[in-house]
Amino acid sequence: MTDDDNRPIVVRASAYAFTALDALQAATEFDNVRGQDVYEALGELKAGVGDRLPTSLRNLVRALGYSLDAYDVREDDGSDPALAIAKAADHLNGAATMLELVWDHLEQAQSALRGQAAHERQDRGEQ
């Protein structure tokens, strides 16, 4: 993405989230991640995936309702756009609820690692 990206901010922000998740996936492909680093990463993920993302999805539901009131919204096939928006809203709300459950699992995983510390092994250099 460039600074001259003139897509709506909601689209750009979603693309930034994808880029961040792509970087996270790449960073976790290696085995040399310490438990305390996983602990910290889980804290960040809880804030993003378990808090911000569900809120953002619910905000999108609200935006869809606003769009229906503020614009002349039409479906390509002539059907009622309110039905499509209602269906999308149901799925977005369902996804938000599932992400709140993800937060609970991330919290449990982080709690399990709370007291962990990793130090370099003395025997690593002697092999």
C-alpha positions as a Python dict, from the first residue, in 0.01 Angstrom:
ca = {
    (1, 'M'): (0, 0, 0),
    (2, 'T'): (116, 347, -77),
    (3, 'D'): (41, 687, 71),
    (4, 'D'): (-154, 773, -243),
    (5, 'D'): (-392, 483, -179),
    (6, 'N'): (-732, 649, -222),
    (7, 'R'): (-944, 353, -117),
    (8, 'P'): (-1182, 423, 173),
    (9, 'I'): (-1010, 414, 513),
    (10, 'V'): (-1212, 109, 619),
    (11, 'V'): (-1068, -83, 323),
    (12, 'R'): (-712, 37, 385),
    (13, 'A'): (-733, -44, 757),
    (14, 'S'): (-855, -395, 672),
    (15, 'A'): (-562, -435, 433),
    (16, 'Y'): (-322, -323, 708),
    (17, 'A'): (-472, -586, 939),
    (18, 'F'): (-415, -850, 671),
    (19, 'T'): (-53, -736, 634),
    (20, 'A'): (-1, -757, 1010),
    (21, 'L'): (-151, -1107, 1026),
    (22, 'D'): (63, -1212, 730),
    (23, 'A'): (373, -1092, 918),
    (24, 'L'): (260, -1279, 1230),
    (25, 'Q'): (215, -1599, 1032),
    (26, 'A'): (566, -1563, 887),
    (27, 'A'): (715, -1491, 1230),
    (28, 'T'): (557, -1803, 1381),
    (29, 'E'): (691, -2038, 1113),
    (30, 'F'): (1018, -2069, 1306),
    (31, 'D'): (1078, -2273, 1620),
    (32, 'N'): (1296, -2017, 1798),
    (33, 'V'): (1011, -1829, 1967),
    (34, 'R'): (1041, -1824, 2346),
    (35, 'G'): (746, -1884, 2577),
    (36, 'Q'): (765, -1532, 2719),
    (37, 'D'): (751, -1393, 2364),
    (38, 'V'): (442, -1603, 2296),
    (39, 'Y'): (295, -1468, 2621),
    (40, 'E'): (346, -1108, 2505),
    (41, 'A'): (219, -1186, 2154),
    (42, 'L'): (-97, -1336, 2303),
    (43, 'G'): (-157, -1013, 2493),
    (44, 'E'): (-137, -815, 2171),
    (45, 'L'): (-360, -1063, 1989),
    (46, 'K'): (-620, -1048, 2265),
    (47, 'A'): (-639, -671, 2224),
    (48, 'G'): (-658, -691, 1845),
    (49, 'V'): (-845, -1007, 1760),
    (50, 'G'): (-1044, -1048, 2079),
    (51, 'D'): (-1139, -685, 2138),
    (52, 'R'): (-1085, -452, 1844),
    (53, 'L'): (-1197, -689, 1569),
    (54, 'P'): (-1533, -783, 1726),
    (55, 'T'): (-1602, -414, 1792),
    (56, 'S'): (-1505, -330, 1434),
    (57, 'L'): (-1738, -597, 1297),
    (58, 'R'): (-2026, -460, 1501),
    (59, 'N'): (-1939, -112, 1378),
    (60, 'L'): (-1964, -244, 1022),
    (61, 'V'): (-2314, -370, 1102),
    (62, 'R'): (-2406, -20, 1215),
    (63, 'A'): (-2248, 125, 900),
    (64, 'L'): (-2456, -106, 682),
    (65, 'G'): (-2772, 18, 851),
    (66, 'Y'): (-2663, 378, 800),
    (67, 'S'): (-2585, 307, 435),
    (68, 'L'): (-2934, 168, 381),
    (69, 'D'): (-3088, 485, 529),
    (70, 'A'): (-2851, 737, 372),
    (71, 'Y'): (-2815, 603, 18),
    (72, 'D'): (-3032, 464, -257),
    (73, 'V'): (-2906, 107, -221),
    (74, 'R'): (-3001, -143, -492),
    (75, 'E'): (-2923, -506, -555),
    (76, 'D'): (-2808, -621, -900),
    (77, 'D'): (-3089, -875, -917),
    (78, 'G'): (-3360, -633, -803),
    (79, 'S'): (-3409, -801, -465),
    (80, 'D'): (-3456, -606, -142),
    (81, 'P'): (-3116, -475, -22),
    (82, 'A'): (-3244, -473, 336),
    (83, 'L'): (-3256, -854, 324),
    (84, 'A'): (-2893, -877, 212),
    (85, 'I'): (-2789, -629, 480),
    (86, 'A'): (-2981, -822, 746),
    (87, 'K'): (-2810, -1145, 639),
    (88, 'A'): (-2467, -979, 639),
    (89, 'A'): (-2540, -825, 980),
    (90, 'D'): (-2632, -1166, 1123),
    (91, 'H'): (-2305, -1313, 999),
    (92, 'L'): (-2097, -1017, 1118),
    (93, 'N'): (-2256, -1033, 1463),
    (94, 'G'): (-2197, -1409, 1471),
    (95, 'A'): (-1832, -1360, 1377),
    (96, 'A'): (-1793, -1096, 1649),
    (97, 'T'): (-1937, -1337, 1906),
    (98, 'M'): (-1699, -1612, 1792),
    (99, 'L'): (-1405, -1375, 1820),
    (100, 'E'): (-1502, -1303, 2178),
    (101, 'L'): (-1473, -1678, 2238),
    (102, 'V'): (-1131, -1666, 2072),
    (103, 'W'): (-1037, -1396, 2326),
    (104, 'D'): (-1129, -1638, 2607),
    (105, 'H'): (-900, -1906, 2461),
    (106, 'L'): (-617, -1658, 2410),
    (107, 'E'): (-658, -1549, 2772),
    (108, 'Q'): (-636, -1909, 2892),
    (109, 'A'): (-327, -1974, 2679),
    (110, 'Q'): (-162, -1657, 2806),
    (111, 'S'): (-248, -1743, 3167),
    (112, 'A'): (-85, -2084, 3124),
    (113, 'L'): (241, -1913, 3021),
    (114, 'R'): (228, -1636, 3283),
    (115, 'G'): (524, -1757, 3492),
    (116, 'Q'): (743, -1889, 3213),
    (117, 'A'): (1091, -1759, 3136),
    (118, 'A'): (1339, -1903, 2885),
    (119, 'H'): (1716, -1863, 2905),
    (120, 'E'): (1993, -1976, 2672),
    (121, 'R'): (2095, -2334, 2742),
    (122, 'Q'): (2454, -2373, 2851),
    (123, 'D'): (2500, -2695, 2651),
    (124, 'R'): (2392, -2542, 2316),
    (125, 'G'): (2735, -2413, 2219),
    (126, 'E'): (2919, -2736, 2306),
    (127, 'Q'): (2750, -2961, 2048),
}
